Short mmCIF file of C-alpha atoms in Angstrom, two decimals:
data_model
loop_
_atom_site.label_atom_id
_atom_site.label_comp_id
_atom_site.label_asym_id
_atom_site.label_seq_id
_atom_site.Cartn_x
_atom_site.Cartn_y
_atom_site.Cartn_z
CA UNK A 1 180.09 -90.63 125.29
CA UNK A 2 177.10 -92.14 126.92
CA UNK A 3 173.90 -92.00 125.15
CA UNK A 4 172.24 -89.74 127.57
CA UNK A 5 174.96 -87.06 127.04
CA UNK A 6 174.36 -87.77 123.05
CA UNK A 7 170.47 -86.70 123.67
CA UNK A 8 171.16 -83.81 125.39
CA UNK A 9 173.86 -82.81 122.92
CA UNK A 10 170.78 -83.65 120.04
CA UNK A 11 168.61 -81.48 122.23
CA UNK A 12 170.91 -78.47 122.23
CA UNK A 13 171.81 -78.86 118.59
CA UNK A 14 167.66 -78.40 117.68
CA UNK A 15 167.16 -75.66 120.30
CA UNK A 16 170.23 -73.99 118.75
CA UNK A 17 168.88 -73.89 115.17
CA UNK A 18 164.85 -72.87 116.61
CA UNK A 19 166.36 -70.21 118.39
CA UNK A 20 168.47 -68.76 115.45
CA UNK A 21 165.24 -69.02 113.23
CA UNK A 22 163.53 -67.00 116.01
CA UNK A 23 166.05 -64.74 115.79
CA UNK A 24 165.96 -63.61 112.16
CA UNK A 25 162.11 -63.48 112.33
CA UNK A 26 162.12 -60.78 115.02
CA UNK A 27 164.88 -58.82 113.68
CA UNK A 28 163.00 -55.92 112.53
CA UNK A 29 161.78 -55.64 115.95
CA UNK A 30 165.82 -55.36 117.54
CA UNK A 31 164.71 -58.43 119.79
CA UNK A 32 166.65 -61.98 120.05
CA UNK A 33 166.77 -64.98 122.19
CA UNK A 34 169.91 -66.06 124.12
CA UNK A 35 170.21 -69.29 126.21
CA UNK A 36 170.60 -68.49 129.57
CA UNK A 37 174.75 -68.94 130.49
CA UNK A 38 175.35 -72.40 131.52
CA UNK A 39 171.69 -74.02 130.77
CA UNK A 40 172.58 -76.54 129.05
CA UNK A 41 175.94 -77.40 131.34
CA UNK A 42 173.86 -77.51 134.15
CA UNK A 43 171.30 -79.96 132.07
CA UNK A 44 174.34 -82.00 131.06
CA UNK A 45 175.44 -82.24 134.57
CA UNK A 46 171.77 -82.99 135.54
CA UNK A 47 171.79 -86.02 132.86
CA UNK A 48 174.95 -87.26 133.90
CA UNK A 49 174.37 -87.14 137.36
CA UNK A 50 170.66 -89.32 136.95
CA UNK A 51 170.99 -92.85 137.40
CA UNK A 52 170.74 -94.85 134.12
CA UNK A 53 168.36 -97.48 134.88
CA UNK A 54 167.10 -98.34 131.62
CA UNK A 55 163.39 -99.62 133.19
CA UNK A 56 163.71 -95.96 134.46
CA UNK A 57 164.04 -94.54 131.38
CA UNK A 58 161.27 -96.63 129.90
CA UNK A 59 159.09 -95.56 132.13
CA UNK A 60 159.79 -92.35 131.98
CA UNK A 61 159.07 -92.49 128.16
CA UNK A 62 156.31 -94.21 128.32
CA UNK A 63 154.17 -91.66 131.14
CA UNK A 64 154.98 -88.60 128.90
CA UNK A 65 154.22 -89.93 125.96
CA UNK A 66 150.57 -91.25 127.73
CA UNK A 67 150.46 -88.02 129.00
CA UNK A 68 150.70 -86.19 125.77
CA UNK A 69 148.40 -88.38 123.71
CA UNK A 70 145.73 -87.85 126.41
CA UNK A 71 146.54 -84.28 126.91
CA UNK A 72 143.68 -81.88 124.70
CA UNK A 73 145.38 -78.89 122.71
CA UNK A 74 143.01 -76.39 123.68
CA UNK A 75 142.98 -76.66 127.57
CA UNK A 76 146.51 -78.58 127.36
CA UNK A 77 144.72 -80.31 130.44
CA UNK A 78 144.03 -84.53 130.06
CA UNK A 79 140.87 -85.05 128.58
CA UNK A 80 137.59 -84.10 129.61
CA UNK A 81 134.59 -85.61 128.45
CA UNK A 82 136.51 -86.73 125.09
CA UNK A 83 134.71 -86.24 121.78
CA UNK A 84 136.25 -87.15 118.32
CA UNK A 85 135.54 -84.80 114.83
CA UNK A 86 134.87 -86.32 111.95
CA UNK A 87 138.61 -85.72 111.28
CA UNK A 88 139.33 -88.28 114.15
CA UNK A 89 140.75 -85.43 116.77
CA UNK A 90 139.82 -85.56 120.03
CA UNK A 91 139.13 -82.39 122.52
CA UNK A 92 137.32 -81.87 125.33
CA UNK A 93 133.92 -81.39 124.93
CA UNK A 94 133.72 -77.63 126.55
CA UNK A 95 136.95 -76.79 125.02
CA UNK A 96 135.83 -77.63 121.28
CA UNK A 97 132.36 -76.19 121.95
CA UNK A 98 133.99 -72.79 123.40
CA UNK A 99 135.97 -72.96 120.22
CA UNK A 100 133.65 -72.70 118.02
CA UNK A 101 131.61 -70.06 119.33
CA UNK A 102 134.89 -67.84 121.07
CA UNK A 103 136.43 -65.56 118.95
CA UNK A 104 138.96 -67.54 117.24
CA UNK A 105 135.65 -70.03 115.95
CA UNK A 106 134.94 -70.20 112.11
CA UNK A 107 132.20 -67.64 112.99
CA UNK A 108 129.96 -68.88 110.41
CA UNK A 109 126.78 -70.56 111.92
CA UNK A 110 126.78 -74.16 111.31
CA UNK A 111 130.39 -74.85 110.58
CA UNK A 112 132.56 -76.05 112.15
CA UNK A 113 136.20 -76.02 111.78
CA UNK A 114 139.02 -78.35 113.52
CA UNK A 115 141.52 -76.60 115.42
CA UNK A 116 143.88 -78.92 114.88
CA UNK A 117 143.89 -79.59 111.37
CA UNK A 118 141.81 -76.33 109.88
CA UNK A 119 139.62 -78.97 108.36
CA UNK A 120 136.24 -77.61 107.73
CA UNK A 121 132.60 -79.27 108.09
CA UNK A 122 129.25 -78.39 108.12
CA UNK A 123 127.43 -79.37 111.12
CA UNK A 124 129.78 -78.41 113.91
CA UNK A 125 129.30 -82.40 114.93
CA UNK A 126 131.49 -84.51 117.21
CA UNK A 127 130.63 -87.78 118.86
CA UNK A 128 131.84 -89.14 122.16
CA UNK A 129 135.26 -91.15 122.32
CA UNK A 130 134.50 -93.35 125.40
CA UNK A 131 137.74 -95.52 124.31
CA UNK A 132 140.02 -92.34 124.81
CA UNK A 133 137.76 -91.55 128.05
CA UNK A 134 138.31 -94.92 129.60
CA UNK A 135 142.03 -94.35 129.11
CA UNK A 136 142.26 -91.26 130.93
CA UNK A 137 140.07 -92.80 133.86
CA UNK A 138 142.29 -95.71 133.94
CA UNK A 139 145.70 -93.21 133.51
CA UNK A 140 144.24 -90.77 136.79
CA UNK A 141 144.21 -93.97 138.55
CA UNK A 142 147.04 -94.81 138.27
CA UNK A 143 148.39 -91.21 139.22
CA UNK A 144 146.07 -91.60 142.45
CA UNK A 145 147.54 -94.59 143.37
CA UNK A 146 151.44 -93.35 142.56
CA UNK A 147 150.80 -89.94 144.80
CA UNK A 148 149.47 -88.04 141.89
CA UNK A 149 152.56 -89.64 140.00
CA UNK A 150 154.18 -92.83 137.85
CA UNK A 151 157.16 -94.71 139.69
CA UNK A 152 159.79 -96.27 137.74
CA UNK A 153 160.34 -99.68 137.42
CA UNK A 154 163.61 -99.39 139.47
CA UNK A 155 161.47 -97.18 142.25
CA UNK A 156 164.67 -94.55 141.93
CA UNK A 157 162.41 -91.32 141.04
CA UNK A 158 159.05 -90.29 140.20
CA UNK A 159 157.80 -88.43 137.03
CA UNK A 160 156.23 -85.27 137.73
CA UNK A 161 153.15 -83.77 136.00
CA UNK A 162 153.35 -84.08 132.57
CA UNK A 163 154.56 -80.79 130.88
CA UNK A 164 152.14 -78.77 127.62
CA UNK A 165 153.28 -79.78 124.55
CA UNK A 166 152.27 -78.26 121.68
CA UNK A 167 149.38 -80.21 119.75
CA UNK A 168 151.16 -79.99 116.33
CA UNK A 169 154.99 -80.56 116.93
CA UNK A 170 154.95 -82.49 119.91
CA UNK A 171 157.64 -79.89 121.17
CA UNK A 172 157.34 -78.32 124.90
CA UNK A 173 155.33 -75.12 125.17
CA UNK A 174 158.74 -72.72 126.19
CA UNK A 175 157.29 -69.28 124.21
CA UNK A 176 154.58 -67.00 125.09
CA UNK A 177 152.73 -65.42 122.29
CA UNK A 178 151.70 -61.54 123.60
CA UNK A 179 149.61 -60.93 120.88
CA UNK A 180 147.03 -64.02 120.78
CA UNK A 181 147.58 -64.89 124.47
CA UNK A 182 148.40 -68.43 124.01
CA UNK A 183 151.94 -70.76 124.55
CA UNK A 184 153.78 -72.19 121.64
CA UNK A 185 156.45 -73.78 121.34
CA UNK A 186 159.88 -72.95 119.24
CA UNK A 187 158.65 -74.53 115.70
CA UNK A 188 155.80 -71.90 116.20
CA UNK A 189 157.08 -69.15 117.51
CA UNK A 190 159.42 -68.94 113.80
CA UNK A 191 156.60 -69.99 112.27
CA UNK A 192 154.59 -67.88 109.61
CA UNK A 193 151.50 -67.52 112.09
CA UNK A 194 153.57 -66.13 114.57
CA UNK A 195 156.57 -64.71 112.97
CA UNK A 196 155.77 -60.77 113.35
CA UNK A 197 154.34 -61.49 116.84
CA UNK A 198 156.12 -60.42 120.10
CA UNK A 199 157.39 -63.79 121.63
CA UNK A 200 158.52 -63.69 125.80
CA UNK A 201 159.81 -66.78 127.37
CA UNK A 202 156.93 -68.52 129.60
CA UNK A 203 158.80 -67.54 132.73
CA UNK A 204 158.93 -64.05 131.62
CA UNK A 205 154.89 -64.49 130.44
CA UNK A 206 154.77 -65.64 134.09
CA UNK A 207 156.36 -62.87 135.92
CA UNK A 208 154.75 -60.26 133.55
CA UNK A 209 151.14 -61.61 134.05
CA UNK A 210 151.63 -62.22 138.09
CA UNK A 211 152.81 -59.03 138.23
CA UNK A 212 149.82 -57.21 136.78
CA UNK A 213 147.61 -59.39 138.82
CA UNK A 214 149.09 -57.61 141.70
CA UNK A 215 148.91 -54.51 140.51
CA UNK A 216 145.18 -55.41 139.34
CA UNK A 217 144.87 -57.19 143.31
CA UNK A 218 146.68 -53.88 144.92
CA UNK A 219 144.18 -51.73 142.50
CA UNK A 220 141.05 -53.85 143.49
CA UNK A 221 142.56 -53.54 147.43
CA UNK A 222 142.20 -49.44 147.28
CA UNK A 223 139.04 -49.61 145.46
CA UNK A 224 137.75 -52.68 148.19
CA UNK A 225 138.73 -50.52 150.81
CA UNK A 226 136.90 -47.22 149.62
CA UNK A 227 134.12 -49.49 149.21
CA UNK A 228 134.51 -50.49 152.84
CA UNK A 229 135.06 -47.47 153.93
CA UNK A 230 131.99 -45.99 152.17
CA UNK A 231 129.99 -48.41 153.61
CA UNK A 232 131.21 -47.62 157.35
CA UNK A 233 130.14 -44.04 156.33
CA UNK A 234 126.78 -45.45 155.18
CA UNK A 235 126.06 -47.46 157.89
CA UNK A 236 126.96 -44.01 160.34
CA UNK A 237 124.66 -42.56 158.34
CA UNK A 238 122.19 -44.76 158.64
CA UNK A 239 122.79 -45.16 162.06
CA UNK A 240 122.97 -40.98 163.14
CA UNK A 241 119.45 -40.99 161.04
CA UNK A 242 117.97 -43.36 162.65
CA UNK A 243 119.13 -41.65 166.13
CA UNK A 244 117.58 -38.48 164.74
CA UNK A 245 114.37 -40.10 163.59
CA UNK A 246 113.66 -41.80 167.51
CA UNK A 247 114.72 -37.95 168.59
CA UNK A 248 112.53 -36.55 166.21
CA UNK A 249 109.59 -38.93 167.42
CA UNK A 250 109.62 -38.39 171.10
CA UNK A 251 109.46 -35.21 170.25
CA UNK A 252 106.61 -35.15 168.26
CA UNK A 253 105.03 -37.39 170.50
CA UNK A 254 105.84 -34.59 173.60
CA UNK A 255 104.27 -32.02 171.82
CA UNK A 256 100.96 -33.63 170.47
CA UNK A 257 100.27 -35.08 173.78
CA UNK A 258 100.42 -31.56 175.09
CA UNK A 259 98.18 -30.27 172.61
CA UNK A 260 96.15 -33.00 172.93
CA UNK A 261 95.65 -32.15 176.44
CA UNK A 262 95.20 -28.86 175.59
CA UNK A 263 92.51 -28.98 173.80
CA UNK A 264 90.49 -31.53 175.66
CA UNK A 265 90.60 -28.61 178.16
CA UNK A 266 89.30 -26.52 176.08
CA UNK A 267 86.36 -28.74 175.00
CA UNK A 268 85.13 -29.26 178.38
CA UNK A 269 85.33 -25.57 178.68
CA UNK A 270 83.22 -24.48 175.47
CA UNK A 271 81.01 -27.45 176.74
CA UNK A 272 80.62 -25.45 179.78
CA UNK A 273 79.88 -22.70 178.09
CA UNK A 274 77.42 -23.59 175.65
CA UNK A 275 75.83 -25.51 178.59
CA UNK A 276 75.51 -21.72 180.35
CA UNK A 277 74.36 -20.51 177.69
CA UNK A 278 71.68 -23.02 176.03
CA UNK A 279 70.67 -22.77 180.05
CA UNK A 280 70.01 -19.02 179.16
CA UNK A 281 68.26 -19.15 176.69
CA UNK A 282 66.06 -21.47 176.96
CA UNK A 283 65.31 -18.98 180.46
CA UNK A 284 64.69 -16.16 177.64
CA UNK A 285 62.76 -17.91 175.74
CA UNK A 286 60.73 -19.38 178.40
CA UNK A 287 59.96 -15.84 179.25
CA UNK A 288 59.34 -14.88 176.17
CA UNK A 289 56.49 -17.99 175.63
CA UNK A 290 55.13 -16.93 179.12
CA UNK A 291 54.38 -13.43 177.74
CA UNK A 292 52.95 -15.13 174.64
CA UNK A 293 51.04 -16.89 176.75
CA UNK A 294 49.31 -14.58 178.86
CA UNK A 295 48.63 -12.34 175.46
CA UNK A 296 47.15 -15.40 173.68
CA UNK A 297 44.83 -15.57 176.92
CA UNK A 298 43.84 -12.24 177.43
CA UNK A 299 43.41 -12.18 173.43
CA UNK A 300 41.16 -15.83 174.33
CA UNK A 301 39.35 -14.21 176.46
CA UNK A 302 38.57 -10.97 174.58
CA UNK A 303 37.00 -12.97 172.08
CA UNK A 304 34.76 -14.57 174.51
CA UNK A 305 33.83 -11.73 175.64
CA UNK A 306 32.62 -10.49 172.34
CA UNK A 307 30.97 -13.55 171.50
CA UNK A 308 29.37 -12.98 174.97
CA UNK A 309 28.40 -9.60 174.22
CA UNK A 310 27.20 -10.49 170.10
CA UNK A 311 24.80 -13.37 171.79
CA UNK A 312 23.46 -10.57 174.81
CA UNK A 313 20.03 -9.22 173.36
CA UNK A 314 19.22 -6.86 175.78
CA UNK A 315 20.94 -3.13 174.60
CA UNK A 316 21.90 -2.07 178.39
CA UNK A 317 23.69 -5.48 179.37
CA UNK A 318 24.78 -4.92 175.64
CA UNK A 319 26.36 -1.26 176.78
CA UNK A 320 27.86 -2.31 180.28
CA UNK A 321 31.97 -2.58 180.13
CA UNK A 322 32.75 -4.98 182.72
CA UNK A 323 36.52 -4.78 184.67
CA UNK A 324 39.00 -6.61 183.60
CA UNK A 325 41.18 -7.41 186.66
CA UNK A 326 44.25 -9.55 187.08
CA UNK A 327 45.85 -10.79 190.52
CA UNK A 328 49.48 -10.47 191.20
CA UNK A 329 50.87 -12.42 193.64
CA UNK A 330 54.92 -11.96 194.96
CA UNK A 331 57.15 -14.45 196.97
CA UNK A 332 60.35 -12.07 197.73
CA UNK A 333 61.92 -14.57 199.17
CA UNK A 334 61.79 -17.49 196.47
CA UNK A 335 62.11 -14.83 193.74
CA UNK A 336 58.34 -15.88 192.52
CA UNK A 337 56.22 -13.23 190.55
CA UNK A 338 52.19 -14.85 189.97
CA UNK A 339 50.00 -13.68 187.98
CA UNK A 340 46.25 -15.13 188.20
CA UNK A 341 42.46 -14.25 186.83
CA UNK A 342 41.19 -11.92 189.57
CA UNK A 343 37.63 -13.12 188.99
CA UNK A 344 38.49 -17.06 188.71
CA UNK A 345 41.42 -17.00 190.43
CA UNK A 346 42.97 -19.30 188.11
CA UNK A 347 47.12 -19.49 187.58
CA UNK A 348 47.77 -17.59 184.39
CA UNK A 349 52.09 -17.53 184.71
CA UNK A 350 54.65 -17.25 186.98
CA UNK A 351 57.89 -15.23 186.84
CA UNK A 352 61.05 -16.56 188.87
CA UNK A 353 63.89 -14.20 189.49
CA UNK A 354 66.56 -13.06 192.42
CA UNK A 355 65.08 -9.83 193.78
CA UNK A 356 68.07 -7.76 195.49
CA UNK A 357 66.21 -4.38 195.84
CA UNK A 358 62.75 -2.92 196.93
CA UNK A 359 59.73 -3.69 194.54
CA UNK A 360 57.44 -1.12 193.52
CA UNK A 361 53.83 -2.61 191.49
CA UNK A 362 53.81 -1.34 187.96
CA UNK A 363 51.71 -2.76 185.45
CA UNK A 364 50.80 -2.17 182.02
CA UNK A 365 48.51 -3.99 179.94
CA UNK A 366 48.21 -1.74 177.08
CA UNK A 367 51.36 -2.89 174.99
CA UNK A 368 49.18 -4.05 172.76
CA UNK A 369 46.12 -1.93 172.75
CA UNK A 370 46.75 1.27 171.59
CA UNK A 371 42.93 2.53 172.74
CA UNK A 372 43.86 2.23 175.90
CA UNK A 373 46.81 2.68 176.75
CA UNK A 374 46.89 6.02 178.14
CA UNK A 375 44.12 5.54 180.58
CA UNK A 376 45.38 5.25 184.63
CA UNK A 377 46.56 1.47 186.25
CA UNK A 378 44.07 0.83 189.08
CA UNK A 379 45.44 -1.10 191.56
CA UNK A 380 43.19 -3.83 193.69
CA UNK A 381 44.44 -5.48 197.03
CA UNK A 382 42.41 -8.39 197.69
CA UNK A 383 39.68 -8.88 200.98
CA UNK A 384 40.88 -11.63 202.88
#
């Protein structure tokens, strides 16, 4: 027997024993663990089949066990920005900082706890491990140069991505832990951490999580497309309102330029009216002041008389009335009615009107003096 056929014999013995310690674990829970029929025949035929270069083999050795020792159990990802605890650890810086202040932390402010080891410290301090960071720079070279992998010596196969192992066995992550959402590995999954938790193979964990993220993808789909579809009904919306408000606009523009022109007509015609009318009355009053006028004269004139008559010594000139007489003068034609001082023959006023029918002379002075007002008009006519 070769000694690759003894290692995979090894192999199967240890998964054997894991898997029955898994077993009685979840037994209150009617679950167990079965190797899949013919995995390890076909990994023995795999093995025999692989050439056995021993640089090969070396070299294989060699990349996964560089990979591992640069690998961080948080992120089981190589190392990013490497810091070392006091414990000498190493994580990534985000992952160890995330640590302590997820969920899973210490929760206690100013401590800080190794993941690894459960050590505790005050201080939650770490300092940079450029030694380990220089490693991994040099290691990704490599894999850059290789085609993101390591060739053998004997240039017969390439290793592939190095696969999670768990930080405290140093065994290959194959279990999924439901209940804290991590992978372990067999040692773990038996373990007293893990031993009343539900344990699913990582392909299982794979198929289980993909498909809820397309049921959560085909749930966030419907909901996307609602969302679209509300949004089309928005923008309509928006749109048919929009239509409306230009409608609505015109509209309102229409009518208040009607009105508008409305009532400009109707301000030139109240202008026009007032205009008439201011025109008048300013003709009635006119009259009006022309009557005032010829009273305040004849009342003028009255009073000079009087004077006349208080300042005449003699008793018969005192005695004697004179006439008072007033000329009247008509233009049928223009409408003009004259009135002057029959002795002086000075303008007094002058009526102006449209005559349409026959005048007759009538005239009455004695409005305003009751004495005389019932004594006879005498009319004059003028010797030309």
């Amino acid at each position: 027997m070769s000694n690759i056929q003894k290692e995979v014999k090894k192999i199967q013995s240890v998964y054997l024993q894991n898997l029955e310690r898994l077993n009685q674990g979840l037994k209150h829970e009617n679950k167990s663990w079965k190797p899949k029929e013919g995995e390890f025949a076909v990994q023995a035929e795999m093995e025999k089949q692989r050439p056995a270069s021993a640089a090969g083999q070396v070299a294989n050795s060699s990349a996964n066990r560089i990979s591992r020792d640069l690998t961080c159990s948080i992120c089981l990802d190589l190392f990013k920005q490497p810091v070392s605890l006091p414990c000498d650890h190493t994580f990534c810086q985000g992952c160890i900082e995330g640590y302590w202040t997820g969920p899973r932390g210490p929760g206690q402010g100013g401590t800080g706890a190794c993941p690894q080891c459960r050590k505790m410290y005050p201080g939650q301090c770490y300092r940079p491990n450029r030694i380990v960071a220089n490693i991994v720079e040099s290691y990704c070279h490599g894999l850059g140069e290789g085609g993101s992998c390591l060739v053998d010596a004997g240039g017969a196969e390439r290793v592939t991505a190095p696969v999670p192992s768990c930080s405290r066995h140093r065994e290959e992550l194959k279990l999924y832990c439901e209940e804290d959402q991590e992978l372990v590995c067999l040692v773990c999954g038996v373990s007293q951490e893990h031993r009343n938790h539900t344990m699913v193979c990582v392909q299982e964990a794979e198929q289980k999580y993909r498909g809820f993220l397309n049921s959560s993808m085909d749930s966030l789909k419907a909901e996307l497309n609602t969302a679209l579809e509300c949004d089309r009904e928005a923008e309509d919306e928006v749109k048919k309102l929009k239509e409306h408000t230009a409608d609505l606009k015109q509209r309102i523009e229409a009518q208040f330029s009607d009105l508008h022109q409305f009532l400009y007509q109707e301000e030139k015609l109240l202008q026009v009216k007032l205009k008439t009318e201011e025109r008048r009355e300013l003709i009635r009053l006119d009259e009006h002041k022309a009557l005032l006028c010829v009273e305040i004269s004849r009342l003028q004139r009255a009073v000079h008389e009087i004077e006349d008559k208080l300042r005449e010594q003699d008793p018969f000139t005192l005695l004697r009335e004179p006439l008072a007489r007033i000329g009247v003068y008509l233009d049928y034609k223009r409408g003009l009615v004259s009135f002057y001082n029959a002795e002086s023959m000075t303008h007094l006023y002058t009526f102006r009107e449209t005559f349409t029918e026959t005048l007759y002379p009538y005239f009455n002075l004695g409005f305003l003096d009751k004495v005389h007002e019932n004594e006879p008009l005498k009319v004059f006519l003028p010797k030309i």
